[in-house]
PDB file of C-alpha atoms in Angstrom:
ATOM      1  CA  UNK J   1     -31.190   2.247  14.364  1.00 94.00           C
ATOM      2  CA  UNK J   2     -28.393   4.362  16.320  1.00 95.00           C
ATOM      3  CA  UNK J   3     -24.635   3.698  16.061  1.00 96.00           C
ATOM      4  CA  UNK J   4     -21.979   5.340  17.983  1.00 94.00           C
ATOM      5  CA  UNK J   5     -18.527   6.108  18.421  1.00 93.00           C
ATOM      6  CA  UNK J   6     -15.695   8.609  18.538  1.00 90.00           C
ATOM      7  CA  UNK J   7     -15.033  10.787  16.380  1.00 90.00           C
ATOM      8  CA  UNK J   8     -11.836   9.038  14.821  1.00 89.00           C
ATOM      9  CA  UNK J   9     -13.326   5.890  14.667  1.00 94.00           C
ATOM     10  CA  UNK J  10     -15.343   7.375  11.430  1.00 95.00           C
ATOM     11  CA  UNK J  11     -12.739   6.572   8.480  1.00 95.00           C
ATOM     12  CA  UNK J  12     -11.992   3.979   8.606  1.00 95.00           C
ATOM     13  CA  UNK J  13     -13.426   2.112  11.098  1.00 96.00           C
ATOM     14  CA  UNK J  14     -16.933   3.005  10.317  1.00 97.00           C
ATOM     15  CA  UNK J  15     -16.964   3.168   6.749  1.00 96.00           C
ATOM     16  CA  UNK J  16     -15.311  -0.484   6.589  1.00 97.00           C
ATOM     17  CA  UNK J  17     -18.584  -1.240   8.986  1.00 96.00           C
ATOM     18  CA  UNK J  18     -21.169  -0.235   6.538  1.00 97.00           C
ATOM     19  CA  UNK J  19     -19.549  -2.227   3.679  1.00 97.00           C
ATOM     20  CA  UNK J  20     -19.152  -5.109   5.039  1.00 97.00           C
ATOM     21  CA  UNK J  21     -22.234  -5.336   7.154  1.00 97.00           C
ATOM     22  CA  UNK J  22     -24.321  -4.045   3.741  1.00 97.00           C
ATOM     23  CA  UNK J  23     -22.375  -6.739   1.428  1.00 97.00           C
ATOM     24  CA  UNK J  24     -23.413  -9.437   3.740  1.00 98.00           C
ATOM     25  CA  UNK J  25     -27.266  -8.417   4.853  1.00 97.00           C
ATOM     26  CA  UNK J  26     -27.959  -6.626   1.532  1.00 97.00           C
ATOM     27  CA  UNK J  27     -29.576  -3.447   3.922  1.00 96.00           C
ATOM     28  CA  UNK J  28     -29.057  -0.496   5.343  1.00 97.00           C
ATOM     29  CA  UNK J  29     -26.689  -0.751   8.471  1.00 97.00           C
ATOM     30  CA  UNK J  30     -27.521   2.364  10.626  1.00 96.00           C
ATOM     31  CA  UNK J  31     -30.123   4.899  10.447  1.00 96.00           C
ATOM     32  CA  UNK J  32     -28.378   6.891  12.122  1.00 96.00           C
ATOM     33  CA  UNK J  33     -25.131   8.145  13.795  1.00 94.00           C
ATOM     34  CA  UNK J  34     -23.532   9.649  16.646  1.00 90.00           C
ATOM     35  CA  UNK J  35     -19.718  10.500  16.886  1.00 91.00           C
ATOM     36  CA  UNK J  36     -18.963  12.243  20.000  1.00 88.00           C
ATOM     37  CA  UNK J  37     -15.381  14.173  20.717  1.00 87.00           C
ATOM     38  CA  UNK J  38     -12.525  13.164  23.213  1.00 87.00           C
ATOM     39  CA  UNK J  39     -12.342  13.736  26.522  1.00 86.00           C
ATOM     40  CA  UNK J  40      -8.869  15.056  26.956  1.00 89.00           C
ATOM     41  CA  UNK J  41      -6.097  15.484  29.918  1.00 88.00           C
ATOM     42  CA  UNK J  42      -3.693  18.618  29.343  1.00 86.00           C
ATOM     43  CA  UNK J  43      -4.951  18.999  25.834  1.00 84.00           C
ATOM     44  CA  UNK J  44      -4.047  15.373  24.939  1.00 88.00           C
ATOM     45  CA  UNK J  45      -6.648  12.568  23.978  1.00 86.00           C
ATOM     46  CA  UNK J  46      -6.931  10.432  27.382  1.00 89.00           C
ATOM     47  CA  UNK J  47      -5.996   7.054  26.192  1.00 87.00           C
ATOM     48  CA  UNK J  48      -4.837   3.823  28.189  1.00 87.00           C
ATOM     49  CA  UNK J  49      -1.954   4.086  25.777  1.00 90.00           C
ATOM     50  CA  UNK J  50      -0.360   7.423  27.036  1.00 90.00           C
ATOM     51  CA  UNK J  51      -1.544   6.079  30.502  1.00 91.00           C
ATOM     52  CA  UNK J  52      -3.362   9.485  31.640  1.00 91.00           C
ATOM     53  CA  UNK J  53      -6.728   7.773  32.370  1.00 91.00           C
ATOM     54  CA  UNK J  54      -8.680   9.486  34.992  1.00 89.00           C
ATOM     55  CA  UNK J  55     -10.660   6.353  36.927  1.00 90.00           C
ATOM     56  CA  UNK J  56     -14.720   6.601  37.080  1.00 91.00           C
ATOM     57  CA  UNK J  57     -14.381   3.966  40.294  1.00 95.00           C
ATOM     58  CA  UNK J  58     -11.787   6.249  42.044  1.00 94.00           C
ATOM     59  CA  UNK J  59     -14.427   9.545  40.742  1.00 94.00           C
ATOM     60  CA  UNK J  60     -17.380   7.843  42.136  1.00 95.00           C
ATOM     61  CA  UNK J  61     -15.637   6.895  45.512  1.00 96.00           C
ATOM     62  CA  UNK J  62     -14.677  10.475  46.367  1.00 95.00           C
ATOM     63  CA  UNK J  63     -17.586  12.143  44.548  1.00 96.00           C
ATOM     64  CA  UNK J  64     -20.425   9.671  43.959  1.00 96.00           C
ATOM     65  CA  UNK J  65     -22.253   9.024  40.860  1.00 96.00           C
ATOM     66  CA  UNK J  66     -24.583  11.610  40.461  1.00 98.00           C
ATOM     67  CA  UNK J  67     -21.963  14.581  40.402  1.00 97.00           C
ATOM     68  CA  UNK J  68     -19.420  12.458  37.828  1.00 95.00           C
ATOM     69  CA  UNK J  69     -23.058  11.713  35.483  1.00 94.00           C
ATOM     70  CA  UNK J  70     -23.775  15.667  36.052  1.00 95.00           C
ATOM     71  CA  UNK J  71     -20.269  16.499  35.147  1.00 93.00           C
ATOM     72  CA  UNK J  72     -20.040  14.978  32.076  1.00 90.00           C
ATOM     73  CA  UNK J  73     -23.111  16.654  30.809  1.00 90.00           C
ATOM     74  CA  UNK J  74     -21.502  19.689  32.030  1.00 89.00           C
ATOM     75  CA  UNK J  75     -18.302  19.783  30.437  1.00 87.00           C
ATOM     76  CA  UNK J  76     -19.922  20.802  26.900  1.00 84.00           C
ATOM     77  CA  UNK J  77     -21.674  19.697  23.908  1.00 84.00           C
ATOM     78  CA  UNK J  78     -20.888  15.444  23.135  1.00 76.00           C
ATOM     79  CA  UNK J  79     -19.666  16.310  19.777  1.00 78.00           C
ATOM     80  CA  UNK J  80     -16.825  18.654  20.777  1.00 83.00           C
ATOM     81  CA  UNK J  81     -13.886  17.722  22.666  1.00 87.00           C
ATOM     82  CA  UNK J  82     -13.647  18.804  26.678  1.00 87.00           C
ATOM     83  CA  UNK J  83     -10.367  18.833  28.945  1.00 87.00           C
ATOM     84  CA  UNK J  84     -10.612  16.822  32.080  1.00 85.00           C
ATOM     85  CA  UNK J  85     -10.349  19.225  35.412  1.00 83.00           C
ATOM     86  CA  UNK J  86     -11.127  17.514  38.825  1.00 81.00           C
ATOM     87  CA  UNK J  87     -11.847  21.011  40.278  1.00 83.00           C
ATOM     88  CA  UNK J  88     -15.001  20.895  38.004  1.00 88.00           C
ATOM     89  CA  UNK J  89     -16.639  17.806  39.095  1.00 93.00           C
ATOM     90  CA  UNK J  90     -15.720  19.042  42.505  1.00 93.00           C
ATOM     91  CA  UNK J  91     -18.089  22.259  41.779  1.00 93.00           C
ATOM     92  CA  UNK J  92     -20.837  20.090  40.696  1.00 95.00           C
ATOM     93  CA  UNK J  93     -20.271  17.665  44.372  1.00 96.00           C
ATOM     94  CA  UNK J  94     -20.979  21.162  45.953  1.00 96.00           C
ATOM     95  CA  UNK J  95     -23.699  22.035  44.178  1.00 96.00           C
ATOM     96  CA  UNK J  96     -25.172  18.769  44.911  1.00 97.00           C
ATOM     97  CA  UNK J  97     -24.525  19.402  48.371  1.00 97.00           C
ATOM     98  CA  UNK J  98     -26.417  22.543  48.566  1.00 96.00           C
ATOM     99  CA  UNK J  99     -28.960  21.207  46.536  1.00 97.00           C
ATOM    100  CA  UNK J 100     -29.257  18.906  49.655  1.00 97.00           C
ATOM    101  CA  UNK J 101     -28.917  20.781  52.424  1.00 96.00           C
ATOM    102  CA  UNK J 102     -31.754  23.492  50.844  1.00 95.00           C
ATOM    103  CA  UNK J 103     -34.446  20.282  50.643  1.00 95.00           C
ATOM    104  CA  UNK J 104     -33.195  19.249  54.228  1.00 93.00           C
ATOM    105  CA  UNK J 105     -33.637  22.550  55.975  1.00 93.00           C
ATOM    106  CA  UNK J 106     -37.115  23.447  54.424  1.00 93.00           C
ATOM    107  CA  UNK J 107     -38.916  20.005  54.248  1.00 91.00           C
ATOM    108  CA  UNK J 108     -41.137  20.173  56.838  1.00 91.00           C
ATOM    109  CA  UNK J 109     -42.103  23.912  55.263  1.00 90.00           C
ATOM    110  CA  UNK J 110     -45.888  24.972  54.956  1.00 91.00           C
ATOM    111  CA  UNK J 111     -45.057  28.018  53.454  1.00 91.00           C
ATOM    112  CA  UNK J 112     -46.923  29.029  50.205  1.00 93.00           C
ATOM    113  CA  UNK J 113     -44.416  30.206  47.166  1.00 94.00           C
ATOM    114  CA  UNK J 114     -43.951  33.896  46.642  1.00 92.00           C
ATOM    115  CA  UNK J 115     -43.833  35.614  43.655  1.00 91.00           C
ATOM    116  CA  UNK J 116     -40.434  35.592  43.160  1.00 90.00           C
ATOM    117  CA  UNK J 117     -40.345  31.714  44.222  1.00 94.00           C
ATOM    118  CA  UNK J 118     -42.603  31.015  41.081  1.00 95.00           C
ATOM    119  CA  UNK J 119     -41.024  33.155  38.836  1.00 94.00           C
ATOM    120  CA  UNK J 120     -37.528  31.592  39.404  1.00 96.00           C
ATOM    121  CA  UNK J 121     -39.502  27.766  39.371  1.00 97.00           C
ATOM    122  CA  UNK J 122     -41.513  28.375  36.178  1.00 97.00           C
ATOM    123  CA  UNK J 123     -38.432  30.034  34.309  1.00 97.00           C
ATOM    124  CA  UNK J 124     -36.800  27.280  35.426  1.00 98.00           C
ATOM    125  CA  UNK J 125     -39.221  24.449  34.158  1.00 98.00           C
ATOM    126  CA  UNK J 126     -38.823  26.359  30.730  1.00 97.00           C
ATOM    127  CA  UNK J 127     -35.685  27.176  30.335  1.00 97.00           C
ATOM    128  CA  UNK J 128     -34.695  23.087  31.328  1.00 97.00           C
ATOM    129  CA  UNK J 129     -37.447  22.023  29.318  1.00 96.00           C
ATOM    130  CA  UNK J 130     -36.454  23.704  26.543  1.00 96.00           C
ATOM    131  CA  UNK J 131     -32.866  22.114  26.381  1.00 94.00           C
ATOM    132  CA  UNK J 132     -33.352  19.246  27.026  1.00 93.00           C
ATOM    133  CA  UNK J 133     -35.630  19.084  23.521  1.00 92.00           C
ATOM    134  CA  UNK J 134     -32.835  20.368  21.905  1.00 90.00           C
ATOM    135  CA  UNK J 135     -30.404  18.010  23.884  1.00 85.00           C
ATOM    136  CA  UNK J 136     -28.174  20.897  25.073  1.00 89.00           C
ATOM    137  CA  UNK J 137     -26.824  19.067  28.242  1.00 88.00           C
ATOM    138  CA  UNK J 138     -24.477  20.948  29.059  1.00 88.00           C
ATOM    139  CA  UNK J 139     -26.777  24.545  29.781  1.00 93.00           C
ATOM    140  CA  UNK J 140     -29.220  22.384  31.991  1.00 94.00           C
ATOM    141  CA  UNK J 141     -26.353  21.822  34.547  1.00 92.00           C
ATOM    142  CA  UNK J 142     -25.623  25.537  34.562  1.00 93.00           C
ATOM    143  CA  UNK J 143     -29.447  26.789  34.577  1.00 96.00           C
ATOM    144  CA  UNK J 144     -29.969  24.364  37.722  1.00 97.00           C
ATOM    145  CA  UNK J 145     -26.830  25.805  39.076  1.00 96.00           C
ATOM    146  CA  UNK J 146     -28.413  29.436  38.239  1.00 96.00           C
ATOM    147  CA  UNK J 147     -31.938  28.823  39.589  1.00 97.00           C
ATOM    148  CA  UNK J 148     -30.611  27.569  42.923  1.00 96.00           C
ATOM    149  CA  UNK J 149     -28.191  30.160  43.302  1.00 95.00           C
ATOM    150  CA  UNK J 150     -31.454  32.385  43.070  1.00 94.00           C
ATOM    151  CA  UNK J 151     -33.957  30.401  45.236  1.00 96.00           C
ATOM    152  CA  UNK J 152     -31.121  30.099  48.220  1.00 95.00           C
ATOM    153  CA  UNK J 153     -31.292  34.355  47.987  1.00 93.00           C
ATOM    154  CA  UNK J 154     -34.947  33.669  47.931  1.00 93.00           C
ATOM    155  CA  UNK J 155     -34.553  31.533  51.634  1.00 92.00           C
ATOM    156  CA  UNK J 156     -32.466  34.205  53.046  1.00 91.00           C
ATOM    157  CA  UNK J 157     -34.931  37.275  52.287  1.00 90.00           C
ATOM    158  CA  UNK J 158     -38.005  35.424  52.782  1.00 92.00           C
ATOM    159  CA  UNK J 159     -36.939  32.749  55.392  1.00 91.00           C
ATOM    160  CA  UNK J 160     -37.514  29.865  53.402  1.00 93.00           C
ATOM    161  CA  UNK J 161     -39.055  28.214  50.380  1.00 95.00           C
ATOM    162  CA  UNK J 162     -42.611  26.442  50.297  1.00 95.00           C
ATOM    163  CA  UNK J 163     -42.504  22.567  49.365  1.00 95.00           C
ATOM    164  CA  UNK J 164     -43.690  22.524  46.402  1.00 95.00           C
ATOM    165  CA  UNK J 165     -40.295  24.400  45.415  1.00 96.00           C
ATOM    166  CA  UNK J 166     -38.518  22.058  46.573  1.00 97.00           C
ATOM    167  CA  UNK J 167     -40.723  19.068  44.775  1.00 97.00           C
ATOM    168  CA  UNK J 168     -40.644  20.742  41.830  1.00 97.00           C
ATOM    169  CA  UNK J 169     -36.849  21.116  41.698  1.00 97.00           C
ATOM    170  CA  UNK J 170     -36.210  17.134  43.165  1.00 98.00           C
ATOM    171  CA  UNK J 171     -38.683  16.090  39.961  1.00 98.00           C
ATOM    172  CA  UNK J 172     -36.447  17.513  37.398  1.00 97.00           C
ATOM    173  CA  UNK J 173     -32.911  17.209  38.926  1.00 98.00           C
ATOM    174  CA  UNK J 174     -34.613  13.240  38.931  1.00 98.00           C
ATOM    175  CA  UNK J 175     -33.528  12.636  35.078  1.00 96.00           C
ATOM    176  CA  UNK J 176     -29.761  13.837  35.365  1.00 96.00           C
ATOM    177  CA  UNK J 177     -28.922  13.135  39.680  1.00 97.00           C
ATOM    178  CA  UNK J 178     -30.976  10.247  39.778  1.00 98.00           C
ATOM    179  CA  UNK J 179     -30.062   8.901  43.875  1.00 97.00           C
ATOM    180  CA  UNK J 180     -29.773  12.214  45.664  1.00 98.00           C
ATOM    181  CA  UNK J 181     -33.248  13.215  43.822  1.00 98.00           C
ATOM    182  CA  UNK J 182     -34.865   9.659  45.224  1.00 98.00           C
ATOM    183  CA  UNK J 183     -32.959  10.141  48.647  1.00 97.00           C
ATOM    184  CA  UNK J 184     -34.778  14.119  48.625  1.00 97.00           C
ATOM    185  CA  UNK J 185     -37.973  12.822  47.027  1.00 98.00           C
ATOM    186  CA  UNK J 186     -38.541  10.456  50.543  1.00 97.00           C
ATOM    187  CA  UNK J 187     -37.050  12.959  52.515  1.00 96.00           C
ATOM    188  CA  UNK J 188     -40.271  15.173  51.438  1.00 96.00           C
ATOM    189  CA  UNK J 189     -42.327  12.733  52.333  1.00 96.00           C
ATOM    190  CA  UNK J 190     -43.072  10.740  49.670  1.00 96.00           C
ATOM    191  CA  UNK J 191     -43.168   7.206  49.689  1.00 96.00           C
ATOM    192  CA  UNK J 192     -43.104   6.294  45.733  1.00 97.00           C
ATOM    193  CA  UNK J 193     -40.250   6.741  43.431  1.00 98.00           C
ATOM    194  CA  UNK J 194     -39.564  10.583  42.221  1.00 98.00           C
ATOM    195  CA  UNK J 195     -39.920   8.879  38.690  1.00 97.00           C
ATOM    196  CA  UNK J 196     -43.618   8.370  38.817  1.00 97.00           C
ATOM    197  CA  UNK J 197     -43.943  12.150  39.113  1.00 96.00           C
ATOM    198  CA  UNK J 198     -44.127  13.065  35.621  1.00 94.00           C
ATOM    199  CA  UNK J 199     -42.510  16.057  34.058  1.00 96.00           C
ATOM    200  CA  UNK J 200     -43.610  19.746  34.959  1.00 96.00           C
ATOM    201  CA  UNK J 201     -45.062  22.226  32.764  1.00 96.00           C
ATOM    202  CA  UNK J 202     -44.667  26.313  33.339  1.00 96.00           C
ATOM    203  CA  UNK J 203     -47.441  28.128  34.165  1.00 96.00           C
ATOM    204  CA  UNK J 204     -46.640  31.061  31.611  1.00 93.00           C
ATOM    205  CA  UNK J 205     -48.707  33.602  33.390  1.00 93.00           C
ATOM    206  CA  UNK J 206     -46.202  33.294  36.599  1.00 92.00           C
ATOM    207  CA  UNK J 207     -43.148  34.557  34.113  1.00 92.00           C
ATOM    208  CA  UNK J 208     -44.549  37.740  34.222  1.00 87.00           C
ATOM    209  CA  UNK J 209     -41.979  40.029  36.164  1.00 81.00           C
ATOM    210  CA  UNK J 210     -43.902  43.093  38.084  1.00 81.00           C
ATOM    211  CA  UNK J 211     -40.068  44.520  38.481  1.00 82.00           C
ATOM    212  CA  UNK J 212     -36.737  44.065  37.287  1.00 83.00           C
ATOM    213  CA  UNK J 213     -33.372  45.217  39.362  1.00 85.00           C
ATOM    214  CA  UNK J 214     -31.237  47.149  36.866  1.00 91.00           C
ATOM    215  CA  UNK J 215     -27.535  48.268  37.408  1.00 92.00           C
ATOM    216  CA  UNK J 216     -27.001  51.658  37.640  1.00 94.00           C
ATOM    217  CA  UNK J 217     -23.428  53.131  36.127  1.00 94.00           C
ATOM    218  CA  UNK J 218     -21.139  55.862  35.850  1.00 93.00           C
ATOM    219  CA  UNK J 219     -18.571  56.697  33.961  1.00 92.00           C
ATOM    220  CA  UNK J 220     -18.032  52.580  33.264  1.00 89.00           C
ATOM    221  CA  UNK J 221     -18.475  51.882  36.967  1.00 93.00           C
ATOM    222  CA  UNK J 222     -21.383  49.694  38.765  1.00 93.00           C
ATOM    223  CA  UNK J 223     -23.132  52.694  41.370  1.00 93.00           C
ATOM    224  CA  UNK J 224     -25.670  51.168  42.372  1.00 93.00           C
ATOM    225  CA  UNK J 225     -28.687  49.058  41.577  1.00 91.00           C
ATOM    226  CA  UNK J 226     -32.204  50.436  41.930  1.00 92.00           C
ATOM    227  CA  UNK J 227     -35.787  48.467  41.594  1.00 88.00           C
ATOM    228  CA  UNK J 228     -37.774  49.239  38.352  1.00 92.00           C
TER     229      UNK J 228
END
């Protein structure tokens, strides 16, 4: 049904494929196909030829599997071409890492969800949900990275975030940091795998926003913010 490849490999690699494979069985080959771009070093193809191969074992050693897996989805879209950086996988190991530490510190939390907390969750379950239907990996990453960001300002003006947050966030991290979410899954308690959890659904009457913080400027400069 699905064949893949790189980019150059579709003239003529491809197209020699399909005739021969169609003279032979007297059928359609492929369905349908999937050419993804290059991952490049210094704006050069990374190739064993030109010997500037960046090694997953070495990656996963210093970094682990779940933030190289999350790093490749972050990079960009498959079908474009993304330069290498180590400094970017290394932002994804940290966000891991806070990920972490944020399940860690509130586990044992019998705090019910404010309405902020539910807000940022729900928009969060749509927002993921959402791109991962249209297979936009890359914005997932980002929108975890986003929702965090905003549930860790949540902790420090509330002191601390109910379990069901933090449940809710291990489920859908699950699909794209697989270990860490199993290792956070058992660390709230739960004895079965985080895959039998199913995927959430928003609750679209918790994205209503009583306020909104606005910026307020002057002349072109930021002068404050005020509650609206």
């Amino acid at each position: 049904d699905i064949h893949a490849g790189g980019e150059d490999l579709i003239f003529p690699h491809h197209e020699n494929e399909i005739a021969q494979s169609e003279a032979a069985n007297g059928c359609q080959f492929a369905k349908y196909w999937m050419h993804n771009g290059f991952i490049t070093v210094d704006n050069e193809k990374m190739s064993k030829s030109l010997g500037n191969v960046v090694s997953p074992d070495e990656l996963v050693e210093k970094y682990g599997c779940d933030s190289l897996r999350m790093y490749e989805l972050f990079v960009g879209p498959p079908e474009l071409d993304c330069d290498w950086d180590d400094s970017g996988i290394d932002g994804v190991f940290r966000f891991l890492n806070r990920v972490w530490k944020m399940v860690y510190a509130n586990k044992a939390s019998d705090k019910a969800p404010s309405k902020d907390e539910e807000y940022i969750v729900n928009k969060m379950i749509a927002d993921v949900t959402k791109r991962v239907e249209s297979l936009a990996m890359n914005t997932i990453v980002s929108t975890f990275m986003e929702s965090t960001n905003k549930l860790m300002d949540v902790t420090k003006k509330e002191g601390g975030l109910s379990k069901s947050t933090l449940e809710t966030l291990t489920v859908m991290l699950a699909p794209f940091a697989p270990h860490i979410a199993e290792e956070m899954w058992h660390e709230l308690g739960h004895e079965n795998t985080v895959f039998e959890a199913g995927w959430p659904e928003a609750d679209e009457s918790k994205l209503v926003q009583d306020s909104v913080e606005i910026a307020l400027q002057i002349g072109g400069k930021l002068r404050g913010k005020m509650q609206v």
